[in-house]
Short mmCIF file of C-alpha atoms and ligand atoms in Angstrom, two decimals:
data_model
loop_
_atom_site.label_atom_id
_atom_site.label_comp_id
_atom_site.label_asym_id
_atom_site.label_seq_id
_atom_site.Cartn_x
_atom_site.Cartn_y
_atom_site.Cartn_z
CA MET A 1303 -6.97 9.08 45.30
CA ASN A 1304 -5.59 5.57 45.36
CA THR A 1305 -8.66 3.43 45.79
CA ILE A 1306 -10.41 1.53 43.03
CA GLU A 1307 -14.04 2.31 42.34
CA LYS A 1308 -16.42 -0.63 42.54
CA SER A 1309 -16.36 -2.33 39.15
CA PRO A 1310 -17.38 -5.73 37.80
CA VAL A 1311 -13.73 -6.77 38.24
CA THR A 1312 -13.87 -6.18 41.98
CA GLU A 1313 -16.81 -8.57 42.18
CA LEU A 1314 -14.58 -11.31 40.75
CA VAL A 1315 -11.40 -10.56 42.65
CA GLU A 1316 -11.04 -8.33 45.69
CA THR A 1317 -8.43 -5.91 44.37
CA THR A 1318 -8.18 -3.79 47.51
CA GLY A 1319 -7.75 -4.64 51.15
CA HIS A 1320 -5.03 -7.26 50.61
CA ALA A 1321 -1.37 -6.46 51.27
CA GLY A 1322 1.17 -6.87 48.49
CA SER A 1323 2.90 -9.57 50.55
CA GLU A 1324 -0.28 -11.64 50.57
CA TRP A 1325 -0.61 -11.48 46.77
CA LEU A 1326 3.06 -12.40 46.38
CA ALA A 1327 2.60 -15.49 48.53
CA ARG A 1328 -0.36 -16.54 46.39
CA TYR A 1329 1.63 -15.67 43.24
CA SER A 1330 4.53 -17.92 44.15
CA SER A 1331 2.23 -20.89 44.76
CA SER A 1332 0.21 -20.39 41.58
CA LEU A 1333 2.40 -18.83 38.87
CA MET A 1334 5.28 -20.49 37.07
CA GLY A 1335 8.62 -19.27 38.32
CA VAL A 1336 10.03 -17.96 35.04
CA PHE A 1337 10.04 -14.28 35.98
CA GLY A 1338 11.50 -14.37 39.49
CA THR A 1339 9.61 -12.61 42.27
CA PRO A 1340 7.56 -9.67 40.97
CA GLN A 1341 8.90 -6.36 42.27
CA ARG A 1342 5.48 -5.07 43.34
CA VAL A 1343 1.79 -5.90 43.02
CA LEU A 1344 0.23 -3.12 40.96
CA VAL A 1345 -3.47 -2.36 41.21
CA ARG A 1346 -4.11 0.89 39.37
CA GLY A 1347 -2.57 3.37 36.94
CA ALA A 1348 -3.32 6.82 35.56
CA GLY A 1349 -1.08 8.55 33.03
CA CYS A 1350 2.55 8.06 34.09
CA LEU A 1351 1.63 7.02 37.64
CA VAL A 1352 0.83 3.59 39.08
CA TRP A 1353 -0.17 2.45 42.57
CA ASP A 1354 0.63 -0.80 44.34
CA ALA A 1355 -1.54 -2.97 46.59
CA ASP A 1356 -0.17 -1.20 49.65
CA GLY A 1357 -1.24 2.21 48.33
CA LYS A 1358 2.23 3.43 47.35
CA GLU A 1359 2.54 5.68 44.27
CA TYR A 1360 5.22 5.31 41.58
CA LEU A 1361 6.33 7.39 38.62
CA ASP A 1362 6.43 4.74 35.89
CA LEU A 1363 9.61 5.34 33.88
CA LEU A 1364 9.50 1.93 32.24
CA GLY A 1365 5.93 1.96 30.87
CA GLY A 1366 5.53 -1.83 30.97
CA ILE A 1367 8.81 -2.06 28.97
CA ALA A 1368 8.02 0.50 26.27
CA VAL A 1369 4.43 -0.71 25.96
CA ASN A 1370 2.24 1.90 27.67
CA ALA A 1371 2.89 4.54 25.03
CA LEU A 1372 0.08 6.76 26.30
CA GLY A 1373 0.51 5.87 29.95
CA HIS A 1374 -2.07 4.00 31.97
CA ALA A 1375 -5.85 4.17 31.53
CA HIS A 1376 -5.70 6.67 28.66
CA PRO A 1377 -9.34 7.87 28.39
CA PHE A 1378 -9.56 7.76 24.58
CA VAL A 1379 -7.87 4.37 24.17
CA THR A 1380 -9.99 2.98 27.01
CA SER A 1381 -13.25 4.17 25.50
CA VAL A 1382 -12.37 2.89 22.00
CA ILE A 1383 -11.43 -0.56 23.36
CA SER A 1384 -14.61 -0.76 25.47
CA SER A 1385 -16.91 0.33 22.69
CA GLN A 1386 -15.33 -2.03 20.13
CA LEU A 1387 -15.60 -4.93 22.57
CA ALA A 1388 -19.23 -4.03 23.22
CA THR A 1389 -19.88 -4.04 19.45
CA LEU A 1390 -17.81 -6.92 18.06
CA GLY A 1391 -14.95 -8.53 19.95
CA HIS A 1392 -13.64 -11.39 17.82
CA VAL A 1393 -14.38 -12.83 14.39
CA SER A 1394 -11.48 -15.22 13.42
CA ASN A 1395 -9.52 -14.76 10.22
CA PHE A 1396 -12.25 -16.36 8.13
CA PHE A 1397 -13.59 -12.81 8.36
CA THR A 1398 -12.22 -9.31 8.52
CA SER A 1399 -13.45 -6.13 10.20
CA PRO A 1400 -13.24 -2.40 9.50
CA THR A 1401 -10.74 -1.73 12.30
CA GLN A 1402 -8.38 -4.42 10.93
CA VAL A 1403 -8.40 -2.95 7.43
CA ALA A 1404 -8.10 0.64 8.67
CA LEU A 1405 -5.14 -0.22 10.92
CA ALA A 1406 -3.29 -2.01 8.10
CA GLU A 1407 -3.78 1.05 5.86
CA LYS A 1408 -2.64 3.36 8.64
CA LEU A 1409 0.53 1.33 9.31
CA LEU A 1410 1.41 1.33 5.62
CA ALA A 1411 0.94 5.11 5.55
CA ILE A 1412 3.06 5.91 8.62
CA SER A 1413 5.85 3.58 7.48
CA ASN A 1414 5.98 5.23 4.03
CA ALA A 1415 5.57 1.80 2.48
CA PRO A 1416 5.66 1.66 -1.33
CA ALA A 1417 2.81 0.30 -3.47
CA GLY A 1418 2.15 -3.40 -2.97
CA SER A 1419 3.23 -3.41 0.70
CA LYS A 1420 1.18 -5.51 3.11
CA VAL A 1421 0.57 -6.15 6.83
CA PHE A 1422 0.23 -9.36 8.85
CA PHE A 1423 -1.16 -9.02 12.39
CA ALA A 1424 0.03 -11.07 15.36
CA ASN A 1425 -0.34 -10.70 19.13
CA SER A 1426 3.19 -10.01 20.33
CA GLY A 1427 6.71 -9.10 19.32
CA THR A 1428 7.96 -12.66 19.21
CA GLU A 1429 5.06 -13.67 16.95
CA ALA A 1430 5.73 -10.77 14.59
CA ASN A 1431 9.35 -11.95 14.36
CA GLU A 1432 8.25 -15.56 13.97
CA ALA A 1433 6.27 -14.47 10.90
CA ALA A 1434 9.33 -12.57 9.66
CA PHE A 1435 11.47 -15.69 10.15
CA LYS A 1436 9.07 -17.69 7.97
CA LEU A 1437 9.14 -14.86 5.42
CA ALA A 1438 12.94 -15.17 5.37
CA ARG A 1439 12.72 -18.94 4.82
CA ARG A 1440 10.50 -18.28 1.81
CA ASN A 1441 13.14 -16.02 0.28
CA GLY A 1442 14.69 -18.59 -1.99
CA GLY A 1443 14.94 -21.26 0.68
CA ALA A 1444 15.97 -24.82 -0.05
CA GLY A 1445 13.51 -26.38 -2.43
CA GLU A 1446 12.88 -23.22 -4.44
CA SER A 1447 13.44 -23.52 -8.16
CA GLY A 1448 16.92 -22.63 -9.31
CA GLY A 1449 19.79 -20.76 -7.65
CA THR A 1450 21.68 -21.44 -4.45
CA PRO A 1451 19.47 -22.31 -1.50
CA ARG A 1452 19.39 -19.38 0.88
CA THR A 1453 19.70 -21.00 4.29
CA LYS A 1454 21.65 -18.36 6.21
CA ILE A 1455 19.97 -15.77 8.40
CA ILE A 1456 22.13 -13.08 10.00
CA ALA A 1457 21.46 -11.39 13.34
CA LEU A 1458 23.69 -9.40 15.67
CA GLU A 1459 25.45 -10.18 18.92
CA GLY A 1460 23.36 -8.68 21.71
CA ALA A 1461 20.17 -9.14 19.67
CA PHE A 1462 16.85 -9.79 21.36
CA HIS A 1463 14.02 -10.84 19.06
CA GLY A 1464 11.78 -12.87 21.39
CA ARG A 1465 11.36 -16.20 23.16
CA THR A 1466 9.50 -18.55 20.79
CA MET A 1467 11.73 -21.00 18.92
CA GLY A 1468 12.26 -19.05 15.69
CA ALA A 1469 12.66 -15.68 17.41
CA LEU A 1470 14.87 -17.37 20.01
CA ALA A 1471 17.14 -18.64 17.25
CA LEU A 1472 17.57 -14.97 16.26
CA THR A 1473 18.19 -13.91 19.88
CA ALA A 1474 21.87 -13.95 20.83
CA LYS A 1475 21.92 -14.48 24.59
CA GLU A 1476 23.30 -17.94 25.43
CA ALA A 1477 21.38 -18.23 28.73
CA TYR A 1478 18.10 -17.89 26.83
CA ARG A 1479 19.12 -20.22 23.97
CA THR A 1480 21.18 -23.09 25.31
CA PRO A 1481 18.47 -24.83 27.41
CA PHE A 1482 16.26 -25.13 24.31
CA GLU A 1483 18.61 -26.39 21.64
CA PRO A 1484 18.31 -27.51 18.93
CA LEU A 1485 16.85 -24.23 17.64
CA PRO A 1486 15.81 -23.64 14.02
CA GLY A 1487 19.08 -23.69 12.11
CA GLY A 1488 20.99 -21.37 9.86
CA VAL A 1489 21.20 -18.31 12.10
CA VAL A 1490 24.61 -16.66 12.39
CA HIS A 1491 25.35 -13.89 14.92
CA ILE A 1492 27.92 -11.30 13.89
CA PRO A 1493 29.57 -8.59 16.04
CA PHE A 1494 27.36 -5.57 16.79
CA GLY A 1495 27.86 -2.51 14.58
CA ASP A 1496 30.84 -4.03 12.74
CA ILE A 1497 30.50 -3.02 9.08
CA ASP A 1498 33.34 -5.27 7.87
CA ALA A 1499 31.79 -8.28 9.59
CA LEU A 1500 28.48 -7.47 7.93
CA ARG A 1501 30.04 -7.17 4.47
CA ALA A 1502 31.88 -10.46 5.00
CA ALA A 1503 28.79 -12.32 6.24
CA VAL A 1504 26.18 -11.38 3.63
CA ASP A 1505 26.39 -13.47 0.47
CA ASN A 1506 24.13 -15.25 -2.02
CA THR A 1507 23.24 -17.92 0.54
CA THR A 1508 21.81 -15.26 2.88
CA ALA A 1509 18.03 -15.20 3.17
CA ALA A 1510 17.77 -12.23 5.53
CA VAL A 1511 19.51 -9.87 7.92
CA PHE A 1512 17.62 -9.01 11.13
CA LEU A 1513 18.53 -5.74 12.88
CA GLU A 1514 17.18 -3.70 15.78
CA PRO A 1515 17.87 -0.01 14.95
CA ILE A 1516 18.51 0.36 18.70
CA GLN A 1517 19.14 -2.80 20.73
CA GLY A 1518 16.87 -2.35 23.75
CA GLU A 1519 17.51 -5.42 25.88
CA ALA A 1520 21.28 -5.11 25.35
CA GLY A 1521 21.22 -1.77 27.19
CA VAL A 1522 19.98 0.69 24.53
CA ARG A 1523 22.69 0.40 21.86
CA PRO A 1524 21.97 2.30 18.63
CA LEU A 1525 23.22 1.21 15.22
CA SER A 1526 24.65 4.11 13.21
CA THR A 1527 22.85 5.49 10.17
CA GLU A 1528 25.90 4.45 8.16
CA TYR A 1529 25.51 0.85 9.35
CA LEU A 1530 21.83 0.76 8.35
CA LYS A 1531 22.62 2.23 4.93
CA ILE A 1532 25.36 -0.32 4.28
CA ALA A 1533 23.10 -3.11 5.51
CA ARG A 1534 20.59 -1.97 2.88
CA GLU A 1535 23.26 -1.89 0.18
CA VAL A 1536 24.73 -5.32 0.85
CA THR A 1537 21.39 -7.09 1.31
CA THR A 1538 20.05 -5.60 -1.91
CA ALA A 1539 23.18 -6.66 -3.78
CA ALA A 1540 22.97 -10.22 -2.40
CA GLY A 1541 19.20 -10.63 -2.80
CA ALA A 1542 18.75 -10.98 0.97
CA LEU A 1543 15.90 -9.40 2.92
CA LEU A 1544 16.64 -6.57 5.35
CA ILE A 1545 14.26 -7.01 8.27
CA LEU A 1546 14.11 -4.35 10.97
CA ASP A 1547 12.83 -5.33 14.40
CA GLU A 1548 11.16 -2.14 15.62
CA VAL A 1549 9.15 -3.97 18.29
CA GLN A 1550 10.69 -1.74 20.97
CA THR A 1551 11.75 1.32 18.94
CA GLY A 1552 8.64 1.76 16.77
CA ILE A 1553 5.42 3.78 17.16
CA GLY A 1554 6.83 7.06 18.43
CA ARG A 1555 9.30 5.74 20.99
CA THR A 1556 12.10 7.79 19.40
CA GLY A 1557 9.98 10.83 18.53
CA LYS A 1558 9.40 9.50 15.02
CA TRP A 1559 6.99 6.77 13.97
CA LEU A 1560 9.98 4.50 13.32
CA ALA A 1561 13.53 4.70 14.65
CA SER A 1562 14.87 3.79 11.20
CA GLU A 1563 13.14 6.80 9.59
CA ASP A 1564 16.19 9.11 9.82
CA SER A 1565 18.38 6.65 7.92
CA GLY A 1566 16.22 7.08 4.82
CA ILE A 1567 16.47 3.39 3.94
CA VAL A 1568 13.52 1.31 2.76
CA PRO A 1569 13.72 -2.11 4.44
CA ASP A 1570 12.01 -5.27 3.15
CA ALA A 1571 10.10 -5.78 6.37
CA ILE A 1572 9.51 -4.24 9.79
CA THR A 1573 8.15 -5.88 12.91
CA LEU A 1574 6.17 -3.93 15.50
CA ALA A 1575 4.49 -4.75 18.80
CA LYS A 1576 5.22 -3.23 22.21
CA GLY A 1577 3.82 0.33 21.94
CA LEU A 1578 1.44 -0.39 19.07
CA GLY A 1579 -1.69 -1.19 21.08
CA GLY A 1580 -1.10 1.37 23.84
CA GLY A 1581 -1.01 -1.53 26.32
CA PHE A 1582 -3.30 -3.92 24.46
CA PRO A 1583 -1.48 -6.97 23.00
CA ILE A 1584 -0.88 -6.72 19.25
CA GLY A 1585 2.04 -7.30 16.92
CA ALA A 1586 2.53 -6.64 13.21
CA LEU A 1587 4.78 -7.60 10.35
CA ILE A 1588 4.89 -5.04 7.54
CA THR A 1589 6.34 -6.26 4.25
CA PHE A 1590 7.57 -3.66 1.78
CA GLY A 1591 6.75 -3.87 -1.90
CA GLU A 1592 4.90 -6.42 -3.99
CA LYS A 1593 7.61 -9.09 -4.23
CA THR A 1594 8.35 -9.45 -0.51
CA SER A 1595 4.64 -9.14 0.29
CA SER A 1596 3.81 -12.21 -1.79
CA LEU A 1597 6.48 -14.56 -0.34
CA LEU A 1598 3.98 -16.02 2.13
CA THR A 1599 1.08 -17.49 0.20
CA PRO A 1600 -2.40 -18.62 1.34
CA GLY A 1601 -2.18 -21.28 4.03
CA GLN A 1602 1.51 -20.73 4.81
CA HIS A 1603 0.95 -18.70 7.96
CA GLY A 1604 -1.91 -17.84 10.29
CA THR A 1605 -3.20 -17.00 13.76
CA THR A 1606 -6.49 -17.25 15.64
CA PHE A 1607 -6.34 -13.99 17.56
CA GLY A 1608 -4.02 -11.86 15.40
CA GLY A 1609 -5.64 -8.66 14.15
CA ASN A 1610 -8.87 -9.08 16.02
CA PRO A 1611 -11.31 -6.14 16.14
CA VAL A 1612 -10.46 -5.08 19.70
CA ALA A 1613 -6.67 -5.22 19.29
CA THR A 1614 -6.78 -3.33 16.00
CA ALA A 1615 -9.17 -0.74 17.48
CA ALA A 1616 -6.76 -0.28 20.40
CA ALA A 1617 -3.89 0.33 17.98
CA LEU A 1618 -5.95 2.72 15.84
CA ALA A 1619 -6.83 4.67 18.98
CA THR A 1620 -3.18 4.75 20.05
CA LEU A 1621 -1.98 6.00 16.66
CA HIS A 1622 -4.73 8.61 16.57
CA ALA A 1623 -3.88 9.89 20.06
CA VAL A 1624 -0.15 10.01 19.26
CA GLU A 1625 -0.94 12.01 16.14
CA SER A 1626 -3.56 14.39 17.52
CA GLN A 1627 -2.06 15.11 20.92
CA GLY A 1628 1.43 16.27 19.95
CA VAL A 1629 3.02 13.14 21.38
CA LEU A 1630 5.93 12.79 18.92
CA GLU A 1631 6.91 16.40 19.62
CA ASN A 1632 6.76 15.71 23.38
CA VAL A 1633 9.00 12.66 23.00
CA ARG A 1634 11.61 14.70 21.14
CA THR A 1635 11.56 17.60 23.63
CA VAL A 1636 11.40 15.69 26.91
CA GLY A 1637 13.71 12.94 25.60
CA ALA A 1638 16.41 15.40 24.52
CA TYR A 1639 16.07 17.25 27.84
CA LEU A 1640 16.39 14.05 29.89
CA ARG A 1641 19.42 12.82 27.95
CA ARG A 1642 21.15 16.21 28.26
CA GLU A 1643 20.51 16.44 32.01
CA LEU A 1644 21.41 12.78 32.66
CA ALA A 1645 24.83 13.33 31.10
CA ASP A 1646 25.59 15.92 33.82
CA VAL A 1647 24.69 13.69 36.76
CA ASP A 1648 27.65 12.66 38.94
CA GLY A 1649 28.29 8.93 38.53
CA VAL A 1650 26.71 8.70 35.04
CA THR A 1651 29.43 7.83 32.52
CA GLU A 1652 27.46 7.51 29.25
CA VAL A 1653 23.96 8.26 27.97
CA ARG A 1654 22.55 6.50 24.88
CA GLY A 1655 19.32 6.30 22.96
CA ASP A 1656 16.82 8.39 21.07
CA GLY A 1657 13.59 10.06 22.16
CA LEU A 1658 12.26 8.31 25.26
CA LEU A 1659 14.24 5.09 24.87
CA ILE A 1660 17.21 5.93 27.06
CA GLY A 1661 20.07 3.89 28.51
CA PHE A 1662 22.72 5.27 30.80
CA ASP A 1663 25.81 3.70 32.32
CA LEU A 1664 27.03 4.21 35.88
CA ASP A 1665 30.59 4.26 37.20
CA ALA A 1666 30.03 1.10 39.29
CA ASP A 1667 28.02 -2.16 39.19
CA ILE A 1668 25.08 -0.66 41.07
CA ALA A 1669 22.25 -0.84 38.53
CA PRO A 1670 20.24 -3.64 40.20
CA ALA A 1671 20.55 -1.88 43.57
CA MET A 1672 19.36 1.32 41.89
CA VAL A 1673 16.21 -0.39 40.68
CA THR A 1674 15.46 -1.36 44.29
CA ALA A 1675 16.31 2.12 45.59
CA GLY A 1676 14.12 3.58 42.84
CA LEU A 1677 11.11 1.50 43.91
CA GLU A 1678 11.56 2.58 47.52
CA ALA A 1679 11.70 6.21 46.39
CA GLY A 1680 8.66 5.80 44.07
CA PHE A 1681 10.30 5.34 40.64
CA ILE A 1682 10.04 2.35 38.27
CA ILE A 1683 13.25 1.90 36.26
CA ASN A 1684 15.06 -1.12 34.78
CA SER A 1685 18.60 -2.51 34.73
CA PRO A 1686 19.40 -4.49 31.56
CA GLY A 1687 23.03 -4.82 32.73
CA PRO A 1688 25.05 -4.57 35.97
CA ARG A 1689 25.91 -0.92 35.39
CA THR A 1690 23.23 0.10 32.92
CA ILE A 1691 19.83 1.67 33.61
CA ARG A 1692 17.13 1.73 30.94
CA ILE A 1693 14.09 3.95 30.96
CA ALA A 1694 11.24 3.77 28.42
CA PRO A 1695 8.48 5.86 30.02
CA PRO A 1696 5.07 6.62 28.56
CA LEU A 1697 5.51 8.98 25.60
CA ILE A 1698 3.40 11.55 27.47
CA LEU A 1699 5.99 12.01 30.24
CA THR A 1700 6.12 15.71 31.16
CA GLN A 1701 9.26 17.72 31.76
CA GLU A 1702 8.12 18.21 35.34
CA GLN A 1703 7.95 14.43 35.82
CA ALA A 1704 11.39 14.08 34.19
CA ASP A 1705 12.66 16.69 36.68
CA ARG A 1706 11.29 14.68 39.61
CA PHE A 1707 13.44 11.74 38.53
CA LEU A 1708 16.51 13.88 37.81
CA ALA A 1709 16.22 15.52 41.25
CA ALA A 1710 16.04 12.10 42.95
CA LEU A 1711 18.87 10.53 40.94
CA PRO A 1712 21.92 11.60 43.03
CA GLU A 1713 20.26 10.13 46.12
CA LEU A 1714 19.37 6.90 44.26
CA ILE A 1715 22.97 6.51 43.12
CA ALA A 1716 24.29 7.15 46.65
CA THR A 1717 21.82 4.68 48.17
CA ALA A 1718 22.66 2.03 45.57
CA LYS A 1719 26.41 2.50 46.13
CA ALA A 1720 26.01 2.18 49.91
CA GLN A 1721 23.84 -0.92 49.52
CA THR A 1722 26.20 -2.56 47.01
CA THR A 1723 29.18 -1.96 49.32
CA LYS A 1724 27.23 -3.38 52.26
CA ASP A 1725 26.19 -6.48 50.25
CA ALA A 1726 29.81 -7.12 49.23
CA LYS A 1727 30.93 -7.30 52.88
C1 LIG B 1255 10.27 -7.18 23.49
C2 LIG B 1255 10.90 -7.43 22.20
C3 LIG B 1255 10.57 -8.56 21.44
C4 LIG B 1255 9.63 -9.63 21.93
O1 LIG B 1255 8.35 -9.13 22.13
P1 LIG B 1255 7.30 -10.00 23.01
O2 LIG B 1255 6.01 -9.24 22.85
O3 LIG B 1255 7.82 -10.02 24.40
O4 LIG B 1255 7.23 -11.34 22.43
C5 LIG B 1255 11.17 -8.70 20.21
N1 LIG B 1255 12.04 -7.79 19.74
C6 LIG B 1255 12.38 -6.69 20.44
C7 LIG B 1255 13.35 -5.70 19.87
C8 LIG B 1255 11.84 -6.48 21.71
O5 LIG B 1255 12.18 -5.41 22.42
#
């Protein structure tokens, strides 16, 4: 069934009976052109499937970029969000609510945070990192009593931490940064995964080191456990904060609550967002231990929407479903299966990632053409680089659905190669 039942939404906007092309024409005359032309107009989803305005079905292997952890329209998450909204939707941070407190406690528990650890809620990944940036500035920044001012913040080449000014200063990509300079100062980017460069860069003027355990936007590039351990050692020795951006890798994406879990390190802070609300916007900064958790004092940071009852209920529902429905186990099994099978596909030269955050390289610059071929064949995938494909499907992807993609892959590669050759002529 690919029609939408009559709902209050359809009384406001006619969601069926208009072709995708018509919506796209209206889109281009009403929405700011920062995203390029949308690939499709989507009208409905269920589990790992979505349907477009023209009635075509897709297997969603991108999950809204690692956001739809439980797929689309998950019944439990949907009913929790609806009932919370029907009870109490928003209160401002002059007040709190049971779902906000319960979610903070739950996040501290799943991240194995020591006593004194705390949570700050935001609405997105960039906002969680913005809060972490301010936390870093408070770690012995200029103007603190005594000692050398800590003005340096270290991030990695290839890093993506978001698009607001502080998070953008942490992001490495020149095309994103240059048009908006000057950015908040003091950020230094060092080569990815280079332990010597890290040792050389961290000193007693360093306020913080920001790391993604697996760089998602850079094409799914994991940092080694050794690198994370040494990062912990050198930051501790220098008095710098180690801040892990788990916006993309957190909340079960790798088959564990956190991608950094295996390394055994205790960071000073973790940022979360994408999968946390099961599709509902929410971000979080978790600070570890009493000292780091008291760097930001009353009045130094805030938000109107962050941690509101509906967003925190959505996240509680997501965490509960992940826990009670064997989702982490599914991510490990289906993820390992997919990565193993992908490595055997003709034309695939390398497979990277963990759980259901997977990047694979092709033997030619055909990744963008593969995204197009995928859409035509009913698969949503993503190309973070000219020869790299990323998939980050809902964590409930079945092996059968994985097999559907694997079976189609040789044809997608052939189509993309033919198209790329044709375009070059
Ligand atoms: C997506 C992402 C962000 C930014 O999140 P937004 O919600 O888009 O602001 C930050 N860090 C990482 C690692 C991400 O993947």
